[in-house]
């Protein structure tokens, strides 16, 4: 059986099938046992949150940016509002110009980091009450039951989540912001609020939170790992 050509170095997201915000394209994967190359997707209503792990230069920041761009291409679904926390040197800055990106906050701007996390935690709280009132189990159900197709999905990108964890867990002043971030991870999936993080290694995410990332993408690791 002839081998398929190697995967391309780059793909145009617009040319990959994507129907809605409930199915965000991640890229193309090789399935050798089926002799096929297929698009792969993040399913936020089912998987909740997503973590990318990889060594420096492995492409994890690019993966976050690609997910943000994919979130703009949802012709058969609802809108997605994207936000970013950048603890890794500014790789998310270019997203600011996109119309569906609310803000990208530098990790060293403590006040704005706190405000963004707090805003999204309040969205989770408000939606939990509203969705419960109409017995909606997730965003798709709420849109259908309430007849509100314009209810937006929220996607928070965190580049350098290990730095975020270290700085905010160890500081009593910042601990409230970390606790609110945990609330988003725990309760966000059911109300259409999701988190995508990038980390150098799996240990960068505290074990108490790791189970909240049902989707994990492992990129090139360091030799030690």
Short mmCIF file of C-alpha atoms in Angstrom, two decimals:
data_model
loop_
_atom_site.label_atom_id
_atom_site.label_comp_id
_atom_site.label_asym_id
_atom_site.label_seq_id
_atom_site.Cartn_x
_atom_site.Cartn_y
_atom_site.Cartn_z
CA UNK A 1 0.00 0.00 0.00
CA UNK A 2 1.60 3.32 -0.99
CA UNK A 3 2.55 5.68 1.81
CA UNK A 4 0.88 9.06 2.00
CA UNK A 5 3.13 12.12 1.65
CA UNK A 6 4.44 13.68 4.86
CA UNK A 7 2.23 16.18 6.62
CA UNK A 8 2.72 19.71 5.32
CA UNK A 9 4.66 22.22 7.40
CA UNK A 10 1.67 24.58 7.39
CA UNK A 11 -2.04 24.42 6.62
CA UNK A 12 -4.53 27.14 5.84
CA UNK A 13 -7.15 26.94 8.59
CA UNK A 14 -9.79 28.32 6.25
CA UNK A 15 -9.40 25.24 4.04
CA UNK A 16 -10.00 22.78 6.88
CA UNK A 17 -13.57 21.80 7.65
CA UNK A 18 -14.92 23.69 10.63
CA UNK A 19 -18.62 23.96 11.29
CA UNK A 20 -19.07 25.82 14.53
CA UNK A 21 -17.62 27.00 17.82
CA UNK A 22 -18.38 23.59 19.33
CA UNK A 23 -15.69 22.08 17.09
CA UNK A 24 -12.51 24.19 16.84
CA UNK A 25 -9.88 22.92 14.43
CA UNK A 26 -6.46 22.16 15.91
CA UNK A 27 -4.63 20.97 12.82
CA UNK A 28 -4.05 17.87 10.72
CA UNK A 29 -2.89 14.51 12.05
CA UNK A 30 -1.52 11.38 10.41
CA UNK A 31 -3.45 8.15 11.08
CA UNK A 32 -1.06 5.47 9.77
CA UNK A 33 -3.29 2.48 10.53
CA UNK A 34 -6.00 4.01 8.36
CA UNK A 35 -3.64 5.43 5.74
CA UNK A 36 -5.27 8.83 6.16
CA UNK A 37 -4.57 12.39 7.17
CA UNK A 38 -7.48 14.08 8.89
CA UNK A 39 -8.29 17.34 10.63
CA UNK A 40 -8.34 17.18 14.42
CA UNK A 41 -10.64 19.26 16.64
CA UNK A 42 -11.01 20.60 20.16
CA UNK A 43 -14.56 19.99 21.42
CA UNK A 44 -15.02 22.58 24.18
CA UNK A 45 -18.49 21.50 25.36
CA UNK A 46 -17.21 17.96 25.88
CA UNK A 47 -13.54 18.48 26.74
CA UNK A 48 -13.78 21.74 28.66
CA UNK A 49 -10.21 23.00 28.60
CA UNK A 50 -7.08 22.22 26.59
CA UNK A 51 -3.38 22.16 27.51
CA UNK A 52 -0.42 22.30 25.14
CA UNK A 53 2.89 20.98 26.46
CA UNK A 54 6.21 21.48 24.72
CA UNK A 55 9.79 22.61 25.03
CA UNK A 56 10.90 26.08 24.03
CA UNK A 57 10.49 26.49 20.27
CA UNK A 58 8.15 23.51 19.91
CA UNK A 59 5.26 25.66 18.65
CA UNK A 60 2.94 25.85 21.65
CA UNK A 61 2.46 29.63 21.39
CA UNK A 62 1.71 29.20 17.69
CA UNK A 63 -0.82 26.53 18.64
CA UNK A 64 -2.58 28.98 20.96
CA UNK A 65 -2.66 31.61 18.24
CA UNK A 66 -4.04 29.08 15.75
CA UNK A 67 -6.81 28.14 18.17
CA UNK A 68 -7.70 31.82 18.54
CA UNK A 69 -7.88 32.22 14.76
CA UNK A 70 -9.97 29.07 14.42
CA UNK A 71 -12.40 30.57 16.94
CA UNK A 72 -13.17 33.32 14.42
CA UNK A 73 -14.35 30.85 11.75
CA UNK A 74 -17.70 29.60 13.07
CA UNK A 75 -20.23 30.12 10.25
CA UNK A 76 -22.63 27.46 11.55
CA UNK A 77 -22.28 28.26 15.23
CA UNK A 78 -22.20 31.18 17.61
CA UNK A 79 -19.52 33.79 18.26
CA UNK A 80 -16.39 33.23 20.35
CA UNK A 81 -14.82 35.99 22.44
CA UNK A 82 -11.10 35.39 22.95
CA UNK A 83 -8.90 36.79 25.73
CA UNK A 84 -5.24 36.24 26.54
CA UNK A 85 -2.87 36.23 29.50
CA UNK A 86 0.73 36.31 28.29
CA UNK A 87 3.37 35.17 30.77
CA UNK A 88 5.75 34.02 28.03
CA UNK A 89 7.18 37.06 26.31
CA UNK A 90 4.55 38.61 24.07
CA UNK A 91 3.78 35.86 21.58
CA UNK A 92 0.04 36.52 21.84
CA UNK A 93 0.30 40.26 21.15
CA UNK A 94 -0.50 39.92 17.45
CA UNK A 95 -3.99 38.65 18.33
CA UNK A 96 -5.04 42.05 19.68
CA UNK A 97 -6.00 43.33 16.21
CA UNK A 98 -8.55 40.58 15.62
CA UNK A 99 -12.16 41.74 16.04
CA UNK A 100 -13.19 38.78 18.23
CA UNK A 101 -10.27 39.26 20.66
CA UNK A 102 -11.28 41.28 23.69
CA UNK A 103 -7.82 41.84 25.16
CA UNK A 104 -4.38 40.32 25.62
CA UNK A 105 -2.84 41.18 28.98
CA UNK A 106 0.88 40.99 29.75
CA UNK A 107 1.67 38.79 32.73
CA UNK A 108 3.52 41.55 34.55
CA UNK A 109 0.45 43.81 34.60
CA UNK A 110 -0.98 42.47 37.85
CA UNK A 111 -3.99 44.80 37.98
CA UNK A 112 -5.20 43.95 34.48
CA UNK A 113 -4.53 40.22 34.98
CA UNK A 114 -6.72 40.35 38.08
CA UNK A 115 -9.46 42.33 36.31
CA UNK A 116 -9.61 39.93 33.34
CA UNK A 117 -9.73 36.80 35.49
CA UNK A 118 -12.34 38.38 37.75
CA UNK A 119 -14.49 39.40 34.78
CA UNK A 120 -14.52 35.87 33.36
CA UNK A 121 -15.23 34.36 36.79
CA UNK A 122 -18.24 36.67 37.10
CA UNK A 123 -19.43 35.51 33.66
CA UNK A 124 -19.23 31.91 34.91
CA UNK A 125 -21.23 32.77 38.03
CA UNK A 126 -23.89 34.76 36.19
CA UNK A 127 -24.33 32.14 33.49
CA UNK A 128 -24.51 29.29 36.01
CA UNK A 129 -27.59 30.91 37.53
CA UNK A 130 -29.13 31.73 34.16
CA UNK A 131 -28.49 28.32 32.58
CA UNK A 132 -29.78 26.50 35.65
CA UNK A 133 -33.01 28.47 35.45
CA UNK A 134 -33.79 26.99 32.01
CA UNK A 135 -32.22 23.57 32.73
CA UNK A 136 -29.44 24.00 30.15
CA UNK A 137 -26.49 21.65 30.60
CA UNK A 138 -24.10 23.60 28.37
CA UNK A 139 -23.85 26.55 26.00
CA UNK A 140 -25.32 24.72 23.02
CA UNK A 141 -28.34 23.70 25.08
CA UNK A 142 -28.81 27.23 26.40
CA UNK A 143 -28.74 28.71 22.90
CA UNK A 144 -31.37 26.22 21.79
CA UNK A 145 -33.66 26.47 24.83
CA UNK A 146 -33.43 30.24 25.26
CA UNK A 147 -33.46 30.96 21.53
CA UNK A 148 -30.28 33.00 21.91
CA UNK A 149 -27.89 31.99 19.13
CA UNK A 150 -25.78 35.06 19.87
CA UNK A 151 -24.72 33.94 23.34
CA UNK A 152 -20.95 33.97 22.97
CA UNK A 153 -18.46 31.31 23.95
CA UNK A 154 -15.51 32.64 25.95
CA UNK A 155 -11.97 31.35 25.40
CA UNK A 156 -9.09 32.38 27.66
CA UNK A 157 -5.57 31.70 26.38
CA UNK A 158 -2.77 31.49 28.96
CA UNK A 159 0.75 31.34 27.56
CA UNK A 160 3.26 30.37 30.25
CA UNK A 161 0.77 28.94 32.73
CA UNK A 162 3.66 27.61 34.86
CA UNK A 163 4.84 31.18 35.55
CA UNK A 164 1.26 32.21 36.32
CA UNK A 165 0.93 29.35 38.78
CA UNK A 166 4.23 30.01 40.55
CA UNK A 167 3.72 33.76 40.89
CA UNK A 168 0.10 33.74 41.96
CA UNK A 169 -0.02 30.71 44.26
CA UNK A 170 2.96 31.83 46.31
CA UNK A 171 1.73 35.38 46.93
CA UNK A 172 -1.10 35.97 49.41
CA UNK A 173 -2.11 39.19 47.65
CA UNK A 174 -2.40 37.43 44.27
CA UNK A 175 -3.90 34.21 45.62
CA UNK A 176 -7.47 35.46 45.17
CA UNK A 177 -6.85 35.85 41.43
CA UNK A 178 -5.48 32.30 41.24
CA UNK A 179 -8.54 31.02 43.11
CA UNK A 180 -10.83 32.79 40.63
CA UNK A 181 -8.84 31.21 37.78
CA UNK A 182 -9.41 27.80 39.35
CA UNK A 183 -13.12 28.57 39.49
CA UNK A 184 -13.14 29.23 35.74
CA UNK A 185 -11.38 25.91 35.10
CA UNK A 186 -13.75 23.98 37.33
CA UNK A 187 -17.09 25.53 36.42
CA UNK A 188 -16.58 27.14 33.02
CA UNK A 189 -17.20 24.20 30.69
CA UNK A 190 -20.90 23.92 31.55
CA UNK A 191 -21.50 27.59 30.70
CA UNK A 192 -19.31 28.03 27.63
CA UNK A 193 -16.19 29.50 29.26
CA UNK A 194 -12.99 27.62 28.44
CA UNK A 195 -9.24 27.86 29.03
CA UNK A 196 -6.37 26.94 26.71
CA UNK A 197 -2.92 26.93 28.28
CA UNK A 198 0.66 26.40 27.14
CA UNK A 199 3.37 25.02 29.41
CA UNK A 200 6.96 23.79 29.07
CA UNK A 201 6.18 20.55 30.88
CA UNK A 202 3.22 18.74 32.37
CA UNK A 203 4.40 19.41 35.93
CA UNK A 204 3.86 23.14 35.33
CA UNK A 205 0.15 22.60 35.92
CA UNK A 206 -0.58 21.72 39.56
CA UNK A 207 -1.81 18.15 39.96
CA UNK A 208 -4.97 19.48 41.61
CA UNK A 209 -5.90 21.20 38.33
CA UNK A 210 -4.56 18.75 35.76
CA UNK A 211 -7.80 16.75 35.64
CA UNK A 212 -9.63 19.85 34.41
CA UNK A 213 -7.72 19.66 31.12
CA UNK A 214 -9.45 16.76 29.44
CA UNK A 215 -7.68 17.56 26.17
CA UNK A 216 -3.88 17.53 26.12
CA UNK A 217 -1.60 18.11 23.15
CA UNK A 218 2.03 17.09 23.66
CA UNK A 219 4.53 18.75 21.34
CA UNK A 220 8.30 18.21 21.21
CA UNK A 221 9.71 17.69 24.71
CA UNK A 222 13.20 18.28 26.10
CA UNK A 223 15.58 15.31 26.14
CA UNK A 224 15.29 15.04 29.91
CA UNK A 225 11.55 14.40 29.61
#
